[in-house]
């Protein structure tokens, strides 16, 4: 158990809909990352927050957005969903914002868009 | 831009045999190097990391990796594998600066049979 929790574990929704994925980082970790894992794209970095502020952006679509709240939990919002958005979405947390800090991964949320 | 290439998508081996999973990276700046393991239906777990110092890094579960700067490689090795090592292995890099995330390779599936 990494200490990172993600809800829900599974999500099935229809095209055009909007969903919210939630992540609670390990106690004491200030940095939260979101990654998308799909068969064709592999593991791709979406976005990073550190202590409530956006720190880095990766291959995140404009239809997707995220935020980190004062209690440090984070939410990833996916809107106007398409079939290609079906993937496993991981949240990871680390103590600091830099690349040397170990990232601890949650179990993921499997999103299926039908 | 940085990239990570895992040269083998699948590696089948017999139990107690040695294994090497190959990883090459491309970057114009210095990076940190990581190997993660993903067991079925689970999140990613850090096996080992190279930040600086000795180029031979030892990790959990008997794995080790060697950083070779001239060949830009970070191959993962284990002298004797077990059935329980069957999993997906990911090589990743991050930049030596704040506000960066992990860039992953496509992964190598290690299948250990008896």
mmCIF file of C-alpha atoms in Angstrom:
data_model
loop_
_atom_site.group_PDB
_atom_site.id
_atom_site.type_symbol
_atom_site.label_atom_id
_atom_site.label_comp_id
_atom_site.label_asym_id
_atom_site.label_seq_id
_atom_site.Cartn_x
_atom_site.Cartn_y
_atom_site.Cartn_z
ATOM 1 C CA UNK A 1 0.000 0.000 0.000
ATOM 2 C CA UNK A 2 1.557 3.263 -1.200
ATOM 3 C CA UNK A 3 -0.594 5.485 0.988
ATOM 4 C CA UNK A 4 -2.092 7.212 -2.049
ATOM 5 C CA UNK A 5 -5.815 6.663 -2.466
ATOM 6 C CA UNK A 6 -7.872 7.121 -5.591
ATOM 7 C CA UNK A 7 -11.621 7.024 -6.052
ATOM 8 C CA UNK A 8 -13.510 5.578 -7.752
ATOM 9 C CA UNK A 9 -11.696 2.394 -8.780
ATOM 10 C CA UNK A 10 -13.820 1.937 -11.870
ATOM 11 C CA UNK A 11 -15.945 4.345 -13.835
ATOM 12 C CA UNK A 12 -18.125 3.589 -16.828
ATOM 13 C CA UNK A 13 -19.724 6.478 -18.634
ATOM 14 C CA UNK A 14 -20.958 7.533 -22.048
ATOM 15 C CA UNK A 15 -19.407 9.761 -24.673
ATOM 16 C CA UNK A 16 -19.984 13.442 -24.105
ATOM 17 C CA UNK A 17 -20.242 13.095 -20.346
ATOM 18 C CA UNK A 18 -18.104 14.635 -17.611
ATOM 19 C CA UNK A 19 -16.417 12.794 -14.737
ATOM 20 C CA UNK A 20 -14.281 13.689 -11.737
ATOM 21 C CA UNK A 21 -11.481 11.525 -10.433
ATOM 22 C CA UNK A 22 -10.239 12.047 -6.908
ATOM 23 C CA UNK A 23 -6.837 11.533 -5.340
ATOM 24 C CA UNK A 24 -5.614 11.791 -1.765
ATOM 25 C CA UNK A 25 -1.816 11.955 -1.481
ATOM 26 C CA UNK A 26 0.317 10.314 1.160
ATOM 27 C CA UNK A 27 0.373 12.124 4.452
ATOM 28 C CA UNK A 28 2.958 14.894 4.260
ATOM 29 C CA UNK A 29 3.315 14.876 0.484
ATOM 30 C CA UNK A 30 2.777 18.271 -1.112
ATOM 31 C CA UNK A 31 3.118 17.317 -4.762
ATOM 32 C CA UNK A 32 0.486 15.493 -6.793
ATOM 33 C CA UNK A 33 0.886 14.158 -10.329
ATOM 34 C CA UNK A 34 -1.686 12.767 -12.734
ATOM 35 C CA UNK A 35 -0.785 10.180 -15.369
ATOM 36 C CA UNK A 36 -2.805 8.435 -18.048
ATOM 37 C CA UNK A 37 -2.040 4.852 -19.048
ATOM 38 C CA UNK A 38 -3.469 3.500 -22.282
ATOM 39 C CA UNK A 39 -2.493 0.639 -24.573
ATOM 40 C CA UNK A 40 -1.566 2.859 -27.490
ATOM 41 C CA UNK A 41 0.029 5.821 -25.671
ATOM 42 C CA UNK A 42 1.559 4.049 -22.695
ATOM 43 C CA UNK A 43 2.083 6.030 -19.489
ATOM 44 C CA UNK A 44 1.830 9.752 -20.096
ATOM 45 C CA UNK A 45 2.192 12.629 -17.674
ATOM 46 C CA UNK A 46 -0.798 14.958 -17.570
ATOM 47 C CA UNK A 47 -0.266 17.588 -14.897
ATOM 48 C CA UNK A 48 1.482 18.311 -11.582
ATOM 49 C CA UNK A 49 0.453 20.388 -8.598
ATOM 50 C CA UNK A 50 2.614 21.406 -5.715
ATOM 51 C CA UNK A 51 1.068 22.819 -2.554
ATOM 52 C CA UNK A 52 -2.008 23.979 -4.407
ATOM 53 C CA UNK A 53 -0.272 25.540 -7.387
ATOM 54 C CA UNK A 54 0.075 24.106 -10.890
ATOM 55 C CA UNK A 55 3.739 23.237 -11.351
ATOM 56 C CA UNK A 56 4.057 21.427 -14.668
ATOM 57 C CA UNK A 57 1.870 20.463 -17.581
ATOM 58 C CA UNK A 58 2.267 17.513 -19.860
ATOM 59 C CA UNK A 59 0.049 16.070 -22.576
ATOM 60 C CA UNK A 60 -3.186 17.190 -21.003
ATOM 61 C CA UNK A 61 -6.099 17.904 -23.321
ATOM 62 C CA UNK A 62 -8.016 21.156 -23.057
ATOM 63 C CA UNK A 63 -11.103 19.097 -22.164
ATOM 64 C CA UNK A 64 -9.284 17.973 -19.020
ATOM 65 C CA UNK A 65 -8.576 20.095 -15.976
ATOM 66 C CA UNK A 66 -7.318 19.529 -12.473
ATOM 67 C CA UNK A 67 -6.889 21.273 -9.170
ATOM 68 C CA UNK A 68 -5.326 20.698 -5.784
ATOM 69 C CA UNK A 69 -7.285 21.793 -2.766
ATOM 70 C CA UNK A 70 -6.055 23.302 0.541
ATOM 71 C CA UNK A 71 -6.185 19.872 2.181
ATOM 72 C CA UNK A 72 -3.864 18.724 -0.667
ATOM 73 C CA UNK A 73 -6.256 16.267 -2.257
ATOM 74 C CA UNK A 74 -6.580 16.635 -5.996
ATOM 75 C CA UNK A 75 -9.295 16.176 -8.570
ATOM 76 C CA UNK A 76 -8.990 15.516 -12.280
ATOM 77 C CA UNK A 77 -11.990 16.605 -14.317
ATOM 78 C CA UNK A 78 -12.566 15.054 -17.726
ATOM 79 C CA UNK A 79 -15.292 16.549 -19.904
ATOM 80 C CA UNK A 80 -16.839 15.927 -23.319
ATOM 81 C CA UNK A 81 -15.555 12.404 -23.033
ATOM 82 C CA UNK A 82 -14.567 10.469 -26.130
ATOM 83 C CA UNK A 83 -14.001 6.757 -26.645
ATOM 84 C CA UNK A 84 -10.264 7.404 -26.786
ATOM 85 C CA UNK A 85 -10.287 8.731 -23.232
ATOM 86 C CA UNK A 86 -10.804 5.201 -21.938
ATOM 87 C CA UNK A 87 -7.686 4.492 -19.899
ATOM 88 C CA UNK A 88 -6.245 3.920 -16.464
ATOM 89 C CA UNK A 89 -5.649 7.203 -14.667
ATOM 90 C CA UNK A 90 -3.002 7.217 -11.965
ATOM 91 C CA UNK A 91 -2.334 9.752 -9.298
ATOM 92 C CA UNK A 92 1.089 9.917 -7.675
ATOM 93 C CA UNK A 93 2.393 12.008 -4.832
ATOM 94 C CA UNK A 94 5.813 13.070 -3.640
ATOM 95 C CA UNK A 95 7.241 15.067 -0.793
ATOM 96 C CA UNK A 96 8.750 17.780 -2.964
ATOM 97 C CA UNK A 97 8.321 19.267 -6.427
ATOM 98 C CA UNK A 98 11.575 18.188 -8.013
ATOM 99 C CA UNK A 99 12.513 15.227 -10.127
ATOM 100 C CA UNK A 100 14.637 13.564 -7.449
ATOM 101 C CA UNK A 101 11.732 12.915 -5.102
ATOM 102 C CA UNK A 102 10.249 9.430 -5.223
ATOM 103 C CA UNK A 103 6.724 9.356 -6.568
ATOM 104 C CA UNK A 104 4.253 7.039 -4.860
ATOM 105 C CA UNK A 105 1.482 5.803 -7.110
ATOM 106 C CA UNK A 106 -2.112 5.111 -6.251
ATOM 107 C CA UNK A 107 -3.981 2.033 -7.532
ATOM 108 C CA UNK A 108 -5.555 3.986 -10.376
ATOM 109 C CA UNK A 109 -9.041 4.691 -11.683
ATOM 110 C CA UNK A 110 -10.081 2.688 -14.721
ATOM 111 C CA UNK A 111 -12.273 4.828 -16.960
ATOM 112 C CA UNK A 112 -14.350 3.205 -19.650
ATOM 113 C CA UNK A 113 -16.160 5.457 -22.104
ATOM 114 C CA UNK A 114 -18.903 3.744 -24.119
ATOM 115 C CA UNK B 1 12.958 16.738 -25.524
ATOM 116 C CA UNK B 2 13.554 13.660 -23.456
ATOM 117 C CA UNK B 3 12.605 10.120 -24.435
ATOM 118 C CA UNK B 4 12.964 6.632 -23.049
ATOM 119 C CA UNK B 5 13.258 3.485 -25.137
ATOM 120 C CA UNK B 6 12.744 0.052 -23.696
ATOM 121 C CA UNK B 7 14.220 -2.230 -26.269
ATOM 122 C CA UNK B 8 12.180 -5.329 -25.523
ATOM 123 C CA UNK B 9 8.415 -5.305 -25.185
ATOM 124 C CA UNK B 10 8.318 -8.870 -23.855
ATOM 125 C CA UNK B 11 10.947 -10.977 -22.122
ATOM 126 C CA UNK B 12 10.098 -14.613 -21.337
ATOM 127 C CA UNK B 13 12.462 -16.437 -18.970
ATOM 128 C CA UNK B 14 12.530 -19.574 -16.875
ATOM 129 C CA UNK B 15 12.539 -19.465 -13.105
ATOM 130 C CA UNK B 16 16.010 -19.052 -11.538
ATOM 131 C CA UNK B 17 17.487 -17.780 -14.809
ATOM 132 C CA UNK B 18 19.168 -14.347 -14.959
ATOM 133 C CA UNK B 19 17.400 -11.510 -16.724
ATOM 134 C CA UNK B 20 18.292 -8.117 -18.159
ATOM 135 C CA UNK B 21 15.697 -5.542 -19.178
ATOM 136 C CA UNK B 22 17.167 -2.900 -21.411
ATOM 137 C CA UNK B 23 16.540 0.829 -21.252
ATOM 138 C CA UNK B 24 18.063 3.666 -23.249
ATOM 139 C CA UNK B 25 17.256 7.328 -22.840
ATOM 140 C CA UNK B 26 17.749 10.495 -24.811
ATOM 141 C CA UNK B 27 18.184 13.876 -23.185
ATOM 142 C CA UNK B 28 20.193 17.027 -23.790
ATOM 143 C CA UNK B 29 20.299 17.728 -20.053
ATOM 144 C CA UNK B 30 21.106 15.654 -16.999
ATOM 145 C CA UNK B 31 18.386 13.373 -15.772
ATOM 146 C CA UNK B 32 17.479 11.164 -12.872
ATOM 147 C CA UNK B 33 16.711 7.536 -13.764
ATOM 148 C CA UNK B 34 14.140 5.165 -12.338
ATOM 149 C CA UNK B 35 12.752 1.673 -12.725
ATOM 150 C CA UNK B 36 9.176 0.973 -11.672
ATOM 151 C CA UNK B 37 7.279 -2.321 -11.548
ATOM 152 C CA UNK B 38 3.557 -2.776 -12.110
ATOM 153 C CA UNK B 39 1.920 -6.002 -10.997
ATOM 154 C CA UNK B 40 -1.428 -6.919 -12.570
ATOM 155 C CA UNK B 41 -4.244 -4.591 -11.556
ATOM 156 C CA UNK B 42 -2.000 -2.543 -9.315
ATOM 157 C CA UNK B 43 -0.267 0.806 -9.356
ATOM 158 C CA UNK B 44 3.425 1.354 -9.965
ATOM 159 C CA UNK B 45 6.060 0.643 -7.340
ATOM 160 C CA UNK B 46 9.588 2.029 -7.371
ATOM 161 C CA UNK B 47 12.263 -0.653 -7.784
ATOM 162 C CA UNK B 48 15.301 1.593 -7.766
ATOM 163 C CA UNK B 49 16.592 4.993 -8.777
ATOM 164 C CA UNK B 50 19.808 6.663 -9.843
ATOM 165 C CA UNK B 51 20.298 10.232 -8.690
ATOM 166 C CA UNK B 52 24.090 10.542 -8.511
ATOM 167 C CA UNK B 53 27.179 8.766 -7.229
ATOM 168 C CA UNK B 54 27.859 5.093 -7.817
ATOM 169 C CA UNK B 55 26.620 3.974 -11.206
ATOM 170 C CA UNK B 56 25.551 0.585 -9.855
ATOM 171 C CA UNK B 57 22.273 0.918 -8.023
ATOM 172 C CA UNK B 58 20.663 -1.786 -5.921
ATOM 173 C CA UNK B 59 16.929 -1.901 -5.439
ATOM 174 C CA UNK B 60 14.233 -3.998 -3.889
ATOM 175 C CA UNK B 61 13.534 -7.661 -4.599
ATOM 176 C CA UNK B 62 17.128 -8.360 -5.646
ATOM 177 C CA UNK B 63 17.122 -6.072 -8.683
ATOM 178 C CA UNK B 64 19.991 -3.820 -9.655
ATOM 179 C CA UNK B 65 20.702 -1.423 -12.493
ATOM 180 C CA UNK B 66 23.770 0.203 -13.954
ATOM 181 C CA UNK B 67 23.883 3.738 -15.268
ATOM 182 C CA UNK B 68 26.090 4.118 -18.331
ATOM 183 C CA UNK B 69 26.396 7.760 -19.290
ATOM 184 C CA UNK B 70 28.348 7.200 -22.507
ATOM 185 C CA UNK B 71 25.766 4.742 -23.802
ATOM 186 C CA UNK B 72 22.838 6.609 -22.202
ATOM 187 C CA UNK B 73 21.592 3.338 -20.801
ATOM 188 C CA UNK B 74 20.123 2.149 -17.519
ATOM 189 C CA UNK B 75 19.623 -1.599 -17.831
ATOM 190 C CA UNK B 76 17.879 -3.558 -15.085
ATOM 191 C CA UNK B 77 19.235 -6.938 -13.984
ATOM 192 C CA UNK B 78 18.423 -9.768 -11.636
ATOM 193 C CA UNK B 79 20.693 -12.807 -11.280
ATOM 194 C CA UNK B 80 17.894 -15.272 -10.551
ATOM 195 C CA UNK B 81 14.203 -14.566 -11.163
ATOM 196 C CA UNK B 82 11.147 -15.996 -9.446
ATOM 197 C CA UNK B 83 7.647 -16.631 -10.699
ATOM 198 C CA UNK B 84 6.543 -13.684 -8.552
ATOM 199 C CA UNK B 85 8.690 -11.314 -10.646
ATOM 200 C CA UNK B 86 6.205 -11.657 -13.501
ATOM 201 C CA UNK B 87 5.041 -8.087 -14.085
ATOM 202 C CA UNK B 88 5.383 -5.018 -16.296
ATOM 203 C CA UNK B 89 8.572 -3.030 -15.819
ATOM 204 C CA UNK B 90 8.910 0.621 -16.707
ATOM 205 C CA UNK B 91 12.042 2.671 -17.115
ATOM 206 C CA UNK B 92 11.607 6.409 -16.530
ATOM 207 C CA UNK B 93 13.572 9.641 -16.424
ATOM 208 C CA UNK B 94 12.977 13.017 -14.856
ATOM 209 C CA UNK B 95 14.840 16.248 -15.303
ATOM 210 C CA UNK B 96 17.201 17.608 -12.687
ATOM 211 C CA UNK B 97 15.007 20.578 -11.975
ATOM 212 C CA UNK B 98 11.846 21.379 -10.130
ATOM 213 C CA UNK B 99 8.479 21.087 -11.733
ATOM 214 C CA UNK B 100 9.149 18.016 -13.789
ATOM 215 C CA UNK B 101 7.438 14.679 -13.977
ATOM 216 C CA UNK B 102 8.404 11.205 -15.023
ATOM 217 C CA UNK B 103 8.802 10.328 -18.677
ATOM 218 C CA UNK B 104 8.186 6.631 -19.107
ATOM 219 C CA UNK B 105 9.228 4.048 -21.624
ATOM 220 C CA UNK B 106 6.609 1.779 -23.183
ATOM 221 C CA UNK B 107 7.280 -0.965 -20.669
ATOM 222 C CA UNK B 108 8.662 -4.506 -20.775
ATOM 223 C CA UNK B 109 6.536 -7.477 -19.811
ATOM 224 C CA UNK B 110 8.616 -9.996 -17.895
ATOM 225 C CA UNK B 111 7.059 -13.469 -17.910
ATOM 226 C CA UNK B 112 8.690 -16.026 -15.642
ATOM 227 C CA UNK B 113 7.699 -19.649 -16.068
ATOM 228 C CA UNK B 114 8.683 -22.836 -14.277
#
